[in-house]
C-alpha positions as a printed NumPy array, in Angstrom:
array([[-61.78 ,  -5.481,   7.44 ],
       [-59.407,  -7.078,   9.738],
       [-57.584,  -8.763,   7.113],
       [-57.305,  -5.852,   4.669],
       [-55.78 ,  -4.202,   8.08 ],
       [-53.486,  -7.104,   8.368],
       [-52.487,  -7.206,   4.706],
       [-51.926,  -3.338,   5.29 ],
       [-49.534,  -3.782,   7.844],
       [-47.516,  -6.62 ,   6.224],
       [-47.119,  -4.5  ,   3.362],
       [-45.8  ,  -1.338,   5.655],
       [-43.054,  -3.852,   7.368],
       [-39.789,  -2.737,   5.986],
       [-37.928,  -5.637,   4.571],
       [-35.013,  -7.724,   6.148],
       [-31.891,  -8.168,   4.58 ],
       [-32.175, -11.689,   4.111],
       [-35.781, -11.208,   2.626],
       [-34.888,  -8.833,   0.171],
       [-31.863, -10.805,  -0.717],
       [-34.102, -13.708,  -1.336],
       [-36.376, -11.541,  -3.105],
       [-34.119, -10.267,  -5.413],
       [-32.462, -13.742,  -6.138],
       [-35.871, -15.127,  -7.226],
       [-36.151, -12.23 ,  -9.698],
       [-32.8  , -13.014, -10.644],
       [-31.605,  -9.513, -10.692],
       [-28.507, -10.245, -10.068],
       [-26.972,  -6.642, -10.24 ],
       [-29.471,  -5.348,  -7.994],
       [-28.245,  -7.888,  -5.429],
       [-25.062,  -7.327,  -5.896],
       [-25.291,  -3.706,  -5.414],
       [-27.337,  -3.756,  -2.53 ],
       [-25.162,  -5.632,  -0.657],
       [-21.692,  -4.247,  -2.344],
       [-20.515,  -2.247,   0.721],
       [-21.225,  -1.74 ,   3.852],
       [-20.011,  -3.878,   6.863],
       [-21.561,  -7.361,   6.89 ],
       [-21.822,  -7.277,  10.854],
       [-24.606,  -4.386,  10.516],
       [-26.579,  -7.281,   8.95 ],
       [-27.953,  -9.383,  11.958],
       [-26.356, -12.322,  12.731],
       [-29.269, -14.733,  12.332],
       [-29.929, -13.108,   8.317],
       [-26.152, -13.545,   7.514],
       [-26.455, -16.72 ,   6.022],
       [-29.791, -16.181,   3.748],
       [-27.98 , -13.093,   2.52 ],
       [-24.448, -14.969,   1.577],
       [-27.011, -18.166,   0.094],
       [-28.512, -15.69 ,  -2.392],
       [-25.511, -13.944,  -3.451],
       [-23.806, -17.088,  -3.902],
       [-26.456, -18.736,  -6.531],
       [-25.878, -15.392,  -8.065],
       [-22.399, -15.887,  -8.655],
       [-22.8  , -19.262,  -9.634],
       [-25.703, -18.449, -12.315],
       [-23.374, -16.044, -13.36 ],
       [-20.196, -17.987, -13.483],
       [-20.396, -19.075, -17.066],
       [-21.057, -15.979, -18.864],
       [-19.825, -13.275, -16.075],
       [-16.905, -14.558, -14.441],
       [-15.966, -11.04 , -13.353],
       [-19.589, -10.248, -11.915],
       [-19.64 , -14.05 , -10.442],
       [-16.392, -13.404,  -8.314],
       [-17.885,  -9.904,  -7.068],
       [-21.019, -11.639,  -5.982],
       [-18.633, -14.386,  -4.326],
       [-16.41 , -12.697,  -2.779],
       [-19.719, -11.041,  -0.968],
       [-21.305, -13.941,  -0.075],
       [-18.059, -15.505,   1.13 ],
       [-18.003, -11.78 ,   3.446],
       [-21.384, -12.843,   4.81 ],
       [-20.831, -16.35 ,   5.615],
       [-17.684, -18.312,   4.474],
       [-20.015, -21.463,   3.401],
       [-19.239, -23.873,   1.48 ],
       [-21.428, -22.647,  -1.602],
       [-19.942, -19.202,  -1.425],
       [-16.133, -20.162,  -1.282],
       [-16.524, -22.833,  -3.312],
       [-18.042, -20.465,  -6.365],
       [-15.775, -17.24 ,  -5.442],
       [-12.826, -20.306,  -6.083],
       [-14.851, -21.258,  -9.52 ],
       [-14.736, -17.417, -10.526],
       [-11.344, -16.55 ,  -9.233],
       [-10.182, -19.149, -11.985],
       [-12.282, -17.976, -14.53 ],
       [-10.691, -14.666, -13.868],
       [ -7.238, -15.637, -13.627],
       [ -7.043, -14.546, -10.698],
       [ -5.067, -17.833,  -9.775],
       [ -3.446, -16.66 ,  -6.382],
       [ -7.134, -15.241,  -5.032],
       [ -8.333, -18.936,  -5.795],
       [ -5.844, -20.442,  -4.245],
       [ -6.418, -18.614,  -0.603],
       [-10.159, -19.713,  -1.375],
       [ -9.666, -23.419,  -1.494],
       [ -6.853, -23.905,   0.632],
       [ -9.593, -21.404,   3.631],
       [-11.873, -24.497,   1.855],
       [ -9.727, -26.908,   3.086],
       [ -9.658, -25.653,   6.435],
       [-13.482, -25.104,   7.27 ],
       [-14.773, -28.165,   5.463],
       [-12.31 , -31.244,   5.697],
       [-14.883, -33.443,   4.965],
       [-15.83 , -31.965,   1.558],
       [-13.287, -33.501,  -1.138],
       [-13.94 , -30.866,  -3.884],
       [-11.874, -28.465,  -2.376],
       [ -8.344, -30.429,  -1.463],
       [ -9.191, -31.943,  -5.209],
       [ -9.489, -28.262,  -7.057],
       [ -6.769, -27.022,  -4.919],
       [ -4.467, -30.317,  -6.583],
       [ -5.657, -29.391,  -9.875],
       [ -4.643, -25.887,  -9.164],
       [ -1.196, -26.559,  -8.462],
       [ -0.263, -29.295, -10.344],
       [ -1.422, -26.94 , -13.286],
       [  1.695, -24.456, -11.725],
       [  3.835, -27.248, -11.411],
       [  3.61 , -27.116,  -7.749],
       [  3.602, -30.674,  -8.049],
       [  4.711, -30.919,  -4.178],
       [  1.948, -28.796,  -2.823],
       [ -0.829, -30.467,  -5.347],
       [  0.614, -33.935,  -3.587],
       [ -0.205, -32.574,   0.296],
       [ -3.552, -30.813,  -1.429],
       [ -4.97 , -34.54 ,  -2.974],
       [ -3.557, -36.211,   0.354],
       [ -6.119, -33.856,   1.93 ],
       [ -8.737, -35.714,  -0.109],
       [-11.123, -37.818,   1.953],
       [-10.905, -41.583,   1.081],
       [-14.915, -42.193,   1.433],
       [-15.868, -38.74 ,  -0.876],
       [-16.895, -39.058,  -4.883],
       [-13.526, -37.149,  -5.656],
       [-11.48 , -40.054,  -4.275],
       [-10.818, -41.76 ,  -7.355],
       [ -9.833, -38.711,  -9.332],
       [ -7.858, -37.661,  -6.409],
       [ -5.676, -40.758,  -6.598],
       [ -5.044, -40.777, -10.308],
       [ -3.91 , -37.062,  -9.997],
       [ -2.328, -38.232,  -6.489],
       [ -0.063, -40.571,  -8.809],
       [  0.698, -37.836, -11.052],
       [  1.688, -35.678,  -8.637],
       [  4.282, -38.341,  -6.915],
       [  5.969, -38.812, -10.134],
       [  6.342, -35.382, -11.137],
       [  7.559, -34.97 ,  -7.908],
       [ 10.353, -37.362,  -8.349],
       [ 11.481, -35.77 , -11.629],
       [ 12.01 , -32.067, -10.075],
       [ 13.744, -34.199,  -7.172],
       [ 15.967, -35.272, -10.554],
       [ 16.188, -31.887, -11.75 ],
       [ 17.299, -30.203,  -8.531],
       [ 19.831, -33.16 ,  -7.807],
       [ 21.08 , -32.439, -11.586],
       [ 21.659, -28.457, -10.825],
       [ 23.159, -28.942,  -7.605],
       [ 25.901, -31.532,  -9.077],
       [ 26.478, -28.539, -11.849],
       [ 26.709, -26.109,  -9.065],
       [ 29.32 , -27.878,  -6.875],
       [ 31.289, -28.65 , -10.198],
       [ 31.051, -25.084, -11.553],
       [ 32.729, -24.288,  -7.897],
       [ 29.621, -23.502,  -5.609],
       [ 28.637, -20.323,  -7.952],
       [ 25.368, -19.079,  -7.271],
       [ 23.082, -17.315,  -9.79 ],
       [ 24.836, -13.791, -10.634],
       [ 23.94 , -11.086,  -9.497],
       [ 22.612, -12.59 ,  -6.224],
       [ 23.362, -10.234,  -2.94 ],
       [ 20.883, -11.86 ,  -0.118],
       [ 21.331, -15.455,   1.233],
       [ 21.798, -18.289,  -1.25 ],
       [ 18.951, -20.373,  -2.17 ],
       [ 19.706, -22.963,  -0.214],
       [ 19.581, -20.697,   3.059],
       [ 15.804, -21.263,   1.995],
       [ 14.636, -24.651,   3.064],
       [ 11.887, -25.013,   4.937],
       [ 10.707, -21.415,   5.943],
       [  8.247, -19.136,   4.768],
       [ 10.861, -17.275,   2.374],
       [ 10.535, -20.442,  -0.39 ],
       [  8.102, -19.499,  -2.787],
       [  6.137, -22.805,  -2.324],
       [  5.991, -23.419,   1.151],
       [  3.057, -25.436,   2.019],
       [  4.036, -24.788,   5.743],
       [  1.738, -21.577,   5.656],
       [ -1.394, -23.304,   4.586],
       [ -3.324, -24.102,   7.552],
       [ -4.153, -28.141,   7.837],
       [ -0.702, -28.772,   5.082],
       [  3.006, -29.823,   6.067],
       [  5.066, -30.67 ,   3.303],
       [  8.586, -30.799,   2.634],
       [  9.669, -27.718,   1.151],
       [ 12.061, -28.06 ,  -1.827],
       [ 15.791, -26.357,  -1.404],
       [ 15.689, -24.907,  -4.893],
       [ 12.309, -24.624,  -5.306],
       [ 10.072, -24.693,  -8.704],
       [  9.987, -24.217, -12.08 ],
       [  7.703, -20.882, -12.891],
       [  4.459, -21.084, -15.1  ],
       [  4.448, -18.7  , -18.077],
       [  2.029, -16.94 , -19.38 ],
       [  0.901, -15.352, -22.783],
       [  2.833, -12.779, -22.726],
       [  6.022, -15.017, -22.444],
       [  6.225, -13.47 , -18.634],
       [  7.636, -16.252, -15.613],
       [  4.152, -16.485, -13.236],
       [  4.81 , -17.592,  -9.566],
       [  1.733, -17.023,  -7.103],
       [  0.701, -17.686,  -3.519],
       [ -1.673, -16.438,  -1.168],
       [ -0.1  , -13.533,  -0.956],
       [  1.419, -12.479,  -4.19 ],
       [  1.332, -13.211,  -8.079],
       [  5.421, -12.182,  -8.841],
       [  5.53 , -11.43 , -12.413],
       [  8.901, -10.694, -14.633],
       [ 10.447, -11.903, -17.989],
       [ 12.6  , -14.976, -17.689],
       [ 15.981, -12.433, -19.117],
       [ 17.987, -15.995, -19.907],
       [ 17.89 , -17.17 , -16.124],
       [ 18.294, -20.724, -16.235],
       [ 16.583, -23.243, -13.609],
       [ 18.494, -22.335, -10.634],
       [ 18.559, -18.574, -11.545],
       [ 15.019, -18.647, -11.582],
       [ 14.454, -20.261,  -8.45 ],
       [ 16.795, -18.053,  -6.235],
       [ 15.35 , -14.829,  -8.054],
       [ 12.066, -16.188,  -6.872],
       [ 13.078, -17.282,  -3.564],
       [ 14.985, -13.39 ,  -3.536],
       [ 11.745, -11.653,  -4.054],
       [  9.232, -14.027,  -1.637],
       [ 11.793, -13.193,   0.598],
       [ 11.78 ,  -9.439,   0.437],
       [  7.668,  -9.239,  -0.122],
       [  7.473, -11.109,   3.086],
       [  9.266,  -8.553,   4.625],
       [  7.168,  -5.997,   3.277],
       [  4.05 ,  -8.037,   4.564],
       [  4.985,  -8.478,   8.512],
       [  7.179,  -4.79 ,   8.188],
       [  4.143,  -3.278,   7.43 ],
       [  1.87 ,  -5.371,   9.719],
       [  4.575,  -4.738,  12.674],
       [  4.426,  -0.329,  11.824],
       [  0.721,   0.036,  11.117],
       [ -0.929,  -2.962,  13.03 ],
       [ -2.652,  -4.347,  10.201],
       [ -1.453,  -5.124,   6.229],
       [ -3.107,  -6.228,   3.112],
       [ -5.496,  -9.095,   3.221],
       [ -6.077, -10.013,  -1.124],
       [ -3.379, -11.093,  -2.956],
       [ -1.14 ,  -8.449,  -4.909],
       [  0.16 ,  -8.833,  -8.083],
       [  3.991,  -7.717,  -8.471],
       [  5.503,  -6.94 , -11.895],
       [  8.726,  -6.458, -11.905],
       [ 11.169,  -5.34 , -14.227],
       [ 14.653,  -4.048, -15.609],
       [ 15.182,  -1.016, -16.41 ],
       [ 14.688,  -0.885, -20.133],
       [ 11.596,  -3.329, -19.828],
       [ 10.399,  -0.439, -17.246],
       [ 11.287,   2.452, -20.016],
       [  9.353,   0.799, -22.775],
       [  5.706,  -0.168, -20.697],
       [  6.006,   3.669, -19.229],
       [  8.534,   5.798, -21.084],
       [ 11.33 ,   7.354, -20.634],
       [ 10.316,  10.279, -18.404],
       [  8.677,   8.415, -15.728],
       [ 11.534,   5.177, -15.668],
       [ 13.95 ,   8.712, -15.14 ],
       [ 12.355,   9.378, -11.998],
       [ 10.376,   6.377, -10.38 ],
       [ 11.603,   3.833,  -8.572],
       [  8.081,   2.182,  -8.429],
       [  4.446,   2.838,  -8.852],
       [  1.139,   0.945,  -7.502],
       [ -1.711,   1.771, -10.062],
       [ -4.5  ,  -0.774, -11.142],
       [ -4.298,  -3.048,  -8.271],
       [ -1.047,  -3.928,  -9.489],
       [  3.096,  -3.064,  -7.54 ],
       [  5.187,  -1.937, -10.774],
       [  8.906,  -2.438, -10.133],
       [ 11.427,   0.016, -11.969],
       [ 15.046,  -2.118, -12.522],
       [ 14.121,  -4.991, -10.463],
       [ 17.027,  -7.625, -12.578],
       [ 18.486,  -6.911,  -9.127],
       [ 17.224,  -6.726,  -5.585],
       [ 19.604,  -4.351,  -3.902],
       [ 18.564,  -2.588,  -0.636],
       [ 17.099,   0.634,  -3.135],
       [ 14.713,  -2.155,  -4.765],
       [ 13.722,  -3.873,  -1.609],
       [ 12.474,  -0.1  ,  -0.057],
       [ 10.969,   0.16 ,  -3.219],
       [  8.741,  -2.624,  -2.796],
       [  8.041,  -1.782,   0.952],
       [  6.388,   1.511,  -0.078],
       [  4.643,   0.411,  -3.102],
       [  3.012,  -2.251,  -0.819],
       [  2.29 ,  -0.132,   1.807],
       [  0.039,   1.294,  -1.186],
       [ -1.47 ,  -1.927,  -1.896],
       [ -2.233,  -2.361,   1.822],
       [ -4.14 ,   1.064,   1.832],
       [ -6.162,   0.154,  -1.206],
       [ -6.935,  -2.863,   0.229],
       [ -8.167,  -1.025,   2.895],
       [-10.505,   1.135,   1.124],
       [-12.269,  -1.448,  -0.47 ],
       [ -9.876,  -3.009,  -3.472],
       [ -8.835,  -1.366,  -6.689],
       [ -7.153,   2.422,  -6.288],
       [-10.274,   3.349,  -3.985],
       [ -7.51 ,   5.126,  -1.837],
       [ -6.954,   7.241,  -4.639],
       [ -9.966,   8.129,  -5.17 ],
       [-11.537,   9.085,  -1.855],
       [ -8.12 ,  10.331,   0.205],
       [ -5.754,  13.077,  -0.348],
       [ -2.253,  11.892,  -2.436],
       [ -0.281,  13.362,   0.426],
       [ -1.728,  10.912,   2.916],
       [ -1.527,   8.124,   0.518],
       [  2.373,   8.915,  -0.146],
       [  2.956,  10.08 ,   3.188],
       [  1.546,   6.475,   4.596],
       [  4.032,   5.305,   2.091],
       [  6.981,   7.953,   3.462],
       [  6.392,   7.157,   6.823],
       [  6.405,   3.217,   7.035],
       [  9.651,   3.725,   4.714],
       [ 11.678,   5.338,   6.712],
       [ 10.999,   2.966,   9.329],
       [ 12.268,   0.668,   6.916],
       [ 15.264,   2.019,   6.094],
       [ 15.565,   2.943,  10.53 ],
       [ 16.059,   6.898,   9.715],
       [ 14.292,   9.477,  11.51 ],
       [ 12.509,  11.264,   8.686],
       [ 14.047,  13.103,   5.512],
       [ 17.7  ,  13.365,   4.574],
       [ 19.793,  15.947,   6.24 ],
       [ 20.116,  17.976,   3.035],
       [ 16.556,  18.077,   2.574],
       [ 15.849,  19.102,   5.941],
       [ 18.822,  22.196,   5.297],
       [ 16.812,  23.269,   1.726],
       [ 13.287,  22.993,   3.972],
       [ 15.185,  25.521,   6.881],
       [ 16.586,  27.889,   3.69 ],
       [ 12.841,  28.516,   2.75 ],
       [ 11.342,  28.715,   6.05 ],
       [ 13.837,  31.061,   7.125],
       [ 12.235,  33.37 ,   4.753],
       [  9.346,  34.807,   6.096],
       [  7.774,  35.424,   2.741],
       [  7.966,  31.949,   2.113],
       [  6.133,  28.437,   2.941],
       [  6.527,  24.485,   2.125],
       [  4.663,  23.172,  -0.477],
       [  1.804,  23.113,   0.868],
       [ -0.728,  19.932,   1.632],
       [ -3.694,  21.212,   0.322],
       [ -1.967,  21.413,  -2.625],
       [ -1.399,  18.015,  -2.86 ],
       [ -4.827,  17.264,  -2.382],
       [ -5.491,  15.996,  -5.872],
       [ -1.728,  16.675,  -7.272],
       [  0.758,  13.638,  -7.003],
       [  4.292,  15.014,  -5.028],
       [  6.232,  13.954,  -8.445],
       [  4.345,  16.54 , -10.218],
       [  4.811,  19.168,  -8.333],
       [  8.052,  21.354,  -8.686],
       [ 10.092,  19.704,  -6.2  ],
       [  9.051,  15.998,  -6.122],
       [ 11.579,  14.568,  -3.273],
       [ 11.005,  17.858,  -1.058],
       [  6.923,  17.527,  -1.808],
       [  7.12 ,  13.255,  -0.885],
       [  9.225,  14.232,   2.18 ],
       [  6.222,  17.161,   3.43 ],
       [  3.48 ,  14.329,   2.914],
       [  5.84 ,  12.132,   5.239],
       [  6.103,  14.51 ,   7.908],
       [  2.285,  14.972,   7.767],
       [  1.774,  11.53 ,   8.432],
       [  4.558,  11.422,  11.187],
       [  2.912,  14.149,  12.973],
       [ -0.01 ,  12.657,  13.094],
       [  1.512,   9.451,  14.392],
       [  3.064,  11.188,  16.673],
       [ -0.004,  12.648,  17.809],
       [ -2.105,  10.002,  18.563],
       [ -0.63 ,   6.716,  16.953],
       [ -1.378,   4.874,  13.913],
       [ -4.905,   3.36 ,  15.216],
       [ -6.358,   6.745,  14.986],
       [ -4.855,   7.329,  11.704],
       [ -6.141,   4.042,  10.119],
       [ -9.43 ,   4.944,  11.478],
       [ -9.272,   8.218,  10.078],
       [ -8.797,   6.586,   6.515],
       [-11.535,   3.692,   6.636],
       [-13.991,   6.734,   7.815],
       [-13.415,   8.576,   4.876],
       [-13.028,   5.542,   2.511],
       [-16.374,   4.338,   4.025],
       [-17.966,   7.135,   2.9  ],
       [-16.486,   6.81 ,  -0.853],
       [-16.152,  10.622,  -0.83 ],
       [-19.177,  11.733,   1.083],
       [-17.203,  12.75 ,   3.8  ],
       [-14.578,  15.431,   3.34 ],
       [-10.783,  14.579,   4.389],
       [-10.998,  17.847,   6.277],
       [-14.196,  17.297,   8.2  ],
       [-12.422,  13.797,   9.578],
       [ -9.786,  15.464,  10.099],
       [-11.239,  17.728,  12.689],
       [-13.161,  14.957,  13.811],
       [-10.291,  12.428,  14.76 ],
       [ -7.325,  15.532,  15.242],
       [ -9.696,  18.324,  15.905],
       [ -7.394,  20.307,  13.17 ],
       [ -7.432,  21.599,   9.872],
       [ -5.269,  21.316,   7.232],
       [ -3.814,  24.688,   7.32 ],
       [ -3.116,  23.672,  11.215],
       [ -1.429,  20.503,   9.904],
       [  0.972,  22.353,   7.46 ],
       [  1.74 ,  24.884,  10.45 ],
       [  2.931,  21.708,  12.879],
       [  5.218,  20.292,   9.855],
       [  6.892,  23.448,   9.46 ],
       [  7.326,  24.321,  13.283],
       [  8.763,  20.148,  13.542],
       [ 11.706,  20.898,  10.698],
       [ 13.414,  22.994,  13.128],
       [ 13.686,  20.369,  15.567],
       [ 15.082,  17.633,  13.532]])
């Protein structure tokens, strides 16, 4: 009797989270795991059950790895959330590759690197990685990394060789377009309207610098490197930060290099601008495609190259007539990454699409723009054609509620309906800074819908939409 009362009560003890990971992982229901530990914040988990949690997930992703890359790096990048051990990052690297998701592997090995110098298979991947980019600098400070004593030592050293040599040839290369430069009278790729690339060396603008990988010093190149290419014929440079995509358009060697070094440059800015204006940014790598204008026309048409400068869509920053990075294209990129850095915030993907309003989305956007381009809010012609219609009684702005679901460009005044989501999101800065707003978005994004914008709203603002329109229109006035 008092063992059938035992049994009984084993049987009514609910689970831990590390049990029913294990569980699960023995079953090899793979899915199930992954689902059941998909969201949610990894610190609810105790601390002491973090570890058999990330264990299971990662011989998930690495059962997986082979024939579901894409379900391999989802269960990686969840163990690697639990506990960044060396299983888990060193599969969530495996997958990332398999995926092609070259700049997300990258971070992986080189955070690999940092936690586990004693382990050789990461500085050796990381080599392998680069050299395969023709990074052949930052392959030769990866394999350097490579402890002498480990079973990757010997491959480390032939690749270590490699690396030197190749090394030694771009060394050639750069010497060789240099010489041209200085004969050709000091010209510098055309079209160029920032610093020349050899403002470059050695900061966190070149496109390579090692110098931002914890544990890695490296001299950084003046020119900087030739691009990868991929199937589609498009020039591939990536970092932990960004994959920069764009079609080569006859640039030569050097052209290539200060375009690259051009747009590192500006996404940079776009990194600590939005850091500096928010308080926090995007984590994950972003990939950046950008384009000229007819390349632009053709992948969208003709309608939407007309009348965007820029869209975000599919985890990915589109540029419109990027051959060029004038002041108008480096804005451009600022608000389309503020977009990347709200998705990123909601979870990955275009979750912030799917679980906020557009006008808070946009007006995030509006708002850390203007800050960008240091002006006070909308143009001063806009504001006049916003006074005309409020000095109608009859009459209202566009109204946010409207642009609940509805993007501003497809409403009936596009710049007038961006520049109402802006305000929005400046009043509500203004209210009670951009810490309450950001916690006002990962609420609702944490509940992936459940919650209502409107009931958060009151929650964090104690307001309601229709009191939100009422401020915007009472603050045009006073501009």
């Amino acid at each position: 009797m008092r063992s059938l009362l035992v049994a009984l009560l084993v049987t009514a003890t609910p689970q831990t989270p590390a049990q029913k990971a294990k569980e699960l992982s023995g079953q090899k229901a793979w899915e199930e795991l992954y689902l059941a530990f998909s969201s949610g914040d990894a610190k609810t988990v105790p601390q002491e059950q973090r570890a058999g949690v990330s264990a299971a997930l990662a011989k998930g992703c690495q059962a997986l790895l082979k024939d579901d890359a894409v379900m391999a790096y989802s269960l990686g990048e969840r163990a690697a959330v639990f506990e960044e051990s060396a299983p888990a990052l060193r599969c969530l690297a495996s997958a990332a590759r398999k995926t092609e998701q070259r700049a997300a592997a990258e971070a992986t090995l080189v955070k690999g690197v940092t936690l586990f110098p004693k382990d050789g298979g990461f500085p050796l991947e990381l080599g392998k990685l680069l050299l395969e980019e023709q990074d052949s600098a930052g392959a030769q400070a990866a394999l350097e990394k490579v402890p002498p004593r480990t079973r990757e030592a010997a491959e480390a050293k032939k690749l270590l060789q490699q690396a030197r040599q190749q090394t030694l040839q771009e060394d050639s290369a750069r010497a060789e377009a240099s010489r041209i430069s200085k004969k050709l009278g000091g010209a510098t790729a055309q079209g160029s309207q920032t610093r020349p690339v050899s403002a470059h060396a050695g900061d966190e603008s070149s496109v390579v610098s090692l110098a931002t990988r914890p544990g890695m010093t490296v001299r950084t190149p003046r020119v900087g490197y030739e691009s990868g290419v991929n199937s589609l014929g498009m020039r591939v440079r990536s970092n932990s930060r960004y994959v920069i995509t764009y079609f080569n358009n006859n640039r030569d060697f050097a052209q290539r290099a200060d375009y690259e070094g051009h747009i590192v440059e500006t996404l940079d800015t776009a990194h600590h601008f939005v850091q500096k204006v928010l308080g926090e940014t995007r984590e994950n790598p972003v990939t950046v495609v950008l384009y000229t204008a007819a390349e632009f026309r053709t992948v969208f048409g003709n309608q939407v190259a007309r009348t965007v400068a820029g869209r975000y869509f599919n985890s990915n920053i589109h540029i419109n007539n990027a051959a060029e990075l004038n002041n108008e294209t480096k804005a451009t990129l600022v608000h389309e990454y503020v977009h990347a850095a709200m998705a990123d915030m909601c979870g990955g993907g275009d979750r912030d699409m799917s679980f906020l309003p557009v006008w808070l989305v946009e007006g995030v956007a509006m708002f850390v723009e203007w800050k960008y381009r240091e002006v006070p809010g909308p143009p001063p012609e806009m504001l006049d054609q916003m006074q005309t219609i409020l000095g109608n009684p009859d009459m209202h702005l566009i109204s946010l509620r409207m642009m609940t679901k509805v993007a501003p460009i497809s409403t009936g005044h596009a710049a007038m309906a961006y520049d109402i989501a802006g305000l929005a999101v400046q009043e509500l800065v203004r209210r009670e800074g951009t810490y309450r707003l950001l916690t006002l978005i990962r609420d609702v994004c944490r509940g992936q819908g459940r919650l209502s914008f409107e009931k958060a709203l009151m929650t964090h603002y104690g307001m309601t939409l229709d009191d939100l329109d009422k401020e915007v229109e009472e603050s045009v006035p006073r501009r």
